[in-house]
């Protein structure tokens, strides 16, 4: 690499929007002529398969502590990859179904807050 060039893999993305990920996924699929395969059904089934792979990581571990302090770095990396696969298929599925996932998620949080209100704390 020349001076001033950065390896994209070495640069950690601090904040990226769902819309940014959506555009990246759409460009990725177009470049490979995969759009013909990205029907809602196919994307859902692919995502379910990835959820299965994610489940296998936890299958025989029992309960694990927050932050996964006893896990090897390689296991954490693998977990991150499987979580990413699920997220990316979910974003692509939402796009193909013309659902604004960020808007839908925000509205769902509001609905859940109404359905499950926080208990009122008593003043001492």
PDB file of C-alpha atoms in Angstrom:
ATOM      1  CA  UNK A   1       0.000   0.000   0.000  1.00  0.00           C
ATOM      2  CA  UNK A   2       1.137   3.482  -0.763  1.00  0.00           C
ATOM      3  CA  UNK A   3       1.592   6.286   1.717  1.00  0.00           C
ATOM      4  CA  UNK A   4      -1.726   7.559   3.050  1.00  0.00           C
ATOM      5  CA  UNK A   5      -3.630   4.437   1.983  1.00  0.00           C
ATOM      6  CA  UNK A   6      -5.496   2.473   4.619  1.00  0.00           C
ATOM      7  CA  UNK A   7      -6.404  -1.176   4.668  1.00  0.00           C
ATOM      8  CA  UNK A   8     -10.214  -1.191   4.921  1.00  0.00           C
ATOM      9  CA  UNK A   9     -10.146  -4.393   6.984  1.00  0.00           C
ATOM     10  CA  UNK A  10      -7.893  -2.739   9.588  1.00  0.00           C
ATOM     11  CA  UNK A  11     -10.113   0.317   9.974  1.00  0.00           C
ATOM     12  CA  UNK A  12     -12.861  -0.183  12.533  1.00  0.00           C
ATOM     13  CA  UNK A  13     -16.155   1.373  11.539  1.00  0.00           C
ATOM     14  CA  UNK A  14     -17.427   3.260  14.563  1.00  0.00           C
ATOM     15  CA  UNK A  15     -20.897   4.146  13.363  1.00  0.00           C
ATOM     16  CA  UNK A  16     -22.800   3.123  10.268  1.00  0.00           C
ATOM     17  CA  UNK A  17     -26.487   3.541   9.588  1.00  0.00           C
ATOM     18  CA  UNK A  18     -28.933   0.892   8.471  1.00  0.00           C
ATOM     19  CA  UNK A  19     -29.374   2.922   5.276  1.00  0.00           C
ATOM     20  CA  UNK A  20     -25.615   2.776   4.642  1.00  0.00           C
ATOM     21  CA  UNK A  21     -25.593  -0.980   5.172  1.00  0.00           C
ATOM     22  CA  UNK A  22     -28.625  -1.277   2.914  1.00  0.00           C
ATOM     23  CA  UNK A  23     -26.860   0.549   0.067  1.00  0.00           C
ATOM     24  CA  UNK A  24     -23.716  -1.540   0.519  1.00  0.00           C
ATOM     25  CA  UNK A  25     -25.755  -4.769   0.409  1.00  0.00           C
ATOM     26  CA  UNK A  26     -27.695  -3.644  -2.650  1.00  0.00           C
ATOM     27  CA  UNK A  27     -24.479  -2.751  -4.501  1.00  0.00           C
ATOM     28  CA  UNK A  28     -22.910  -6.053  -3.414  1.00  0.00           C
ATOM     29  CA  UNK A  29     -25.878  -8.050  -4.766  1.00  0.00           C
ATOM     30  CA  UNK A  30     -26.024  -6.068  -8.022  1.00  0.00           C
ATOM     31  CA  UNK A  31     -22.310  -6.509  -8.685  1.00  0.00           C
ATOM     32  CA  UNK A  32     -22.745 -10.283  -8.441  1.00  0.00           C
ATOM     33  CA  UNK A  33     -26.098 -10.449 -10.253  1.00  0.00           C
ATOM     34  CA  UNK A  34     -27.662 -11.947  -7.129  1.00  0.00           C
ATOM     35  CA  UNK A  35     -30.774  -9.768  -7.088  1.00  0.00           C
ATOM     36  CA  UNK A  36     -32.721 -12.426  -8.997  1.00  0.00           C
ATOM     37  CA  UNK A  37     -32.175 -14.746  -6.013  1.00  0.00           C
ATOM     38  CA  UNK A  38     -33.119 -12.199  -3.352  1.00  0.00           C
ATOM     39  CA  UNK A  39     -36.813 -12.907  -3.002  1.00  0.00           C
ATOM     40  CA  UNK A  40     -38.357 -12.412   0.437  1.00  0.00           C
ATOM     41  CA  UNK A  41     -38.679 -16.178   0.877  1.00  0.00           C
ATOM     42  CA  UNK A  42     -35.080 -16.923  -0.084  1.00  0.00           C
ATOM     43  CA  UNK A  43     -33.711 -14.189   2.151  1.00  0.00           C
ATOM     44  CA  UNK A  44     -35.827 -15.337   5.079  1.00  0.00           C
ATOM     45  CA  UNK A  45     -34.692 -18.940   4.693  1.00  0.00           C
ATOM     46  CA  UNK A  46     -31.060 -17.833   4.417  1.00  0.00           C
ATOM     47  CA  UNK A  47     -31.470 -15.755   7.577  1.00  0.00           C
ATOM     48  CA  UNK A  48     -33.039 -18.688   9.436  1.00  0.00           C
ATOM     49  CA  UNK A  49     -30.049 -20.800   8.418  1.00  0.00           C
ATOM     50  CA  UNK A  50     -27.732 -18.168   9.839  1.00  0.00           C
ATOM     51  CA  UNK A  51     -29.760 -18.056  13.078  1.00  0.00           C
ATOM     52  CA  UNK A  52     -29.171 -21.812  13.275  1.00  0.00           C
ATOM     53  CA  UNK A  53     -25.416 -21.282  12.914  1.00  0.00           C
ATOM     54  CA  UNK A  54     -25.595 -18.597  15.602  1.00  0.00           C
ATOM     55  CA  UNK A  55     -27.489 -20.981  17.883  1.00  0.00           C
ATOM     56  CA  UNK A  56     -24.814 -23.656  17.471  1.00  0.00           C
ATOM     57  CA  UNK A  57     -22.242 -21.333  19.034  1.00  0.00           C
ATOM     58  CA  UNK A  58     -24.231 -21.282  22.282  1.00  0.00           C
ATOM     59  CA  UNK A  59     -25.692 -24.799  22.077  1.00  0.00           C
ATOM     60  CA  UNK A  60     -23.553 -26.608  24.643  1.00  0.00           C
ATOM     61  CA  UNK A  61     -22.144 -23.720  26.652  1.00  0.00           C
ATOM     62  CA  UNK A  62     -24.987 -23.326  29.140  1.00  0.00           C
ATOM     63  CA  UNK A  63     -25.474 -19.832  30.475  1.00  0.00           C
ATOM     64  CA  UNK A  64     -22.687 -17.395  29.624  1.00  0.00           C
ATOM     65  CA  UNK A  65     -21.679 -14.199  31.368  1.00  0.00           C
ATOM     66  CA  UNK A  66     -22.289 -10.764  29.912  1.00  0.00           C
ATOM     67  CA  UNK A  67     -19.291  -9.701  27.869  1.00  0.00           C
ATOM     68  CA  UNK A  68     -18.219 -13.322  27.390  1.00  0.00           C
ATOM     69  CA  UNK A  69     -15.170 -12.972  29.672  1.00  0.00           C
ATOM     70  CA  UNK A  70     -14.226 -16.666  29.478  1.00  0.00           C
ATOM     71  CA  UNK A  71     -14.400 -16.912  25.688  1.00  0.00           C
ATOM     72  CA  UNK A  72     -11.417 -17.147  23.357  1.00  0.00           C
ATOM     73  CA  UNK A  73     -10.995 -14.240  20.937  1.00  0.00           C
ATOM     74  CA  UNK A  74     -11.501 -16.608  18.004  1.00  0.00           C
ATOM     75  CA  UNK A  75     -14.879 -17.653  19.450  1.00  0.00           C
ATOM     76  CA  UNK A  76     -15.905 -14.024  19.883  1.00  0.00           C
ATOM     77  CA  UNK A  77     -14.852 -13.272  16.314  1.00  0.00           C
ATOM     78  CA  UNK A  78     -16.916 -16.224  15.064  1.00  0.00           C
ATOM     79  CA  UNK A  79     -19.909 -14.979  17.087  1.00  0.00           C
ATOM     80  CA  UNK A  80     -19.523 -11.530  15.536  1.00  0.00           C
ATOM     81  CA  UNK A  81     -19.498 -13.045  12.057  1.00  0.00           C
ATOM     82  CA  UNK A  82     -22.681 -15.044  12.660  1.00  0.00           C
ATOM     83  CA  UNK A  83     -24.453 -12.079  14.281  1.00  0.00           C
ATOM     84  CA  UNK A  84     -23.452 -10.004  11.250  1.00  0.00           C
ATOM     85  CA  UNK A  85     -24.820 -12.606   8.840  1.00  0.00           C
ATOM     86  CA  UNK A  86     -28.203 -12.483  10.593  1.00  0.00           C
ATOM     87  CA  UNK A  87     -28.221  -8.675  10.630  1.00  0.00           C
ATOM     88  CA  UNK A  88     -27.270  -8.353   6.979  1.00  0.00           C
ATOM     89  CA  UNK A  89     -29.931 -10.809   5.816  1.00  0.00           C
ATOM     90  CA  UNK A  90     -32.497  -9.000   7.981  1.00  0.00           C
ATOM     91  CA  UNK A  91     -31.601  -5.640   6.439  1.00  0.00           C
ATOM     92  CA  UNK A  92     -31.712  -7.065   2.915  1.00  0.00           C
ATOM     93  CA  UNK A  93     -35.078  -8.758   3.606  1.00  0.00           C
ATOM     94  CA  UNK A  94     -36.531  -5.502   4.928  1.00  0.00           C
ATOM     95  CA  UNK A  95     -35.318  -3.654   1.835  1.00  0.00           C
ATOM     96  CA  UNK A  96     -36.726  -6.193  -0.594  1.00  0.00           C
ATOM     97  CA  UNK A  97     -40.060  -5.975   1.273  1.00  0.00           C
ATOM     98  CA  UNK A  98     -39.813  -2.153   1.198  1.00  0.00           C
ATOM     99  CA  UNK A  99     -39.873  -1.869   4.986  1.00  0.00           C
ATOM    100  CA  UNK A 100     -37.942   0.972   6.603  1.00  0.00           C
ATOM    101  CA  UNK A 101     -36.370  -1.150   9.311  1.00  0.00           C
ATOM    102  CA  UNK A 102     -35.108   1.756  11.427  1.00  0.00           C
ATOM    103  CA  UNK A 103     -38.553   3.370  11.411  1.00  0.00           C
ATOM    104  CA  UNK A 104     -40.313   0.073  12.136  1.00  0.00           C
ATOM    105  CA  UNK A 105     -37.910  -0.713  15.007  1.00  0.00           C
ATOM    106  CA  UNK A 106     -38.356   2.739  16.530  1.00  0.00           C
ATOM    107  CA  UNK A 107     -42.139   2.449  16.359  1.00  0.00           C
ATOM    108  CA  UNK A 108     -41.965  -1.030  17.911  1.00  0.00           C
ATOM    109  CA  UNK A 109     -39.915   0.269  20.844  1.00  0.00           C
ATOM    110  CA  UNK A 110     -42.586   2.915  21.475  1.00  0.00           C
ATOM    111  CA  UNK A 111     -45.345   0.282  21.319  1.00  0.00           C
ATOM    112  CA  UNK A 112     -43.414  -1.959  23.716  1.00  0.00           C
ATOM    113  CA  UNK A 113     -42.943   0.938  26.146  1.00  0.00           C
ATOM    114  CA  UNK A 114     -46.703   1.435  26.212  1.00  0.00           C
ATOM    115  CA  UNK A 115     -47.437  -2.287  26.470  1.00  0.00           C
ATOM    116  CA  UNK A 116     -44.790  -2.884  29.146  1.00  0.00           C
ATOM    117  CA  UNK A 117     -44.500   0.315  31.204  1.00  0.00           C
ATOM    118  CA  UNK A 118     -41.628   0.648  33.637  1.00  0.00           C
ATOM    119  CA  UNK A 119     -42.719   0.246  37.251  1.00  0.00           C
ATOM    120  CA  UNK A 120     -43.144   3.460  39.179  1.00  0.00           C
ATOM    121  CA  UNK A 121     -40.439   3.854  41.795  1.00  0.00           C
ATOM    122  CA  UNK A 122     -41.539   4.873  45.272  1.00  0.00           C
ATOM    123  CA  UNK A 123     -39.873   7.876  46.827  1.00  0.00           C
ATOM    124  CA  UNK A 124     -38.254   7.108  50.164  1.00  0.00           C
TER     125      UNK A 124
END
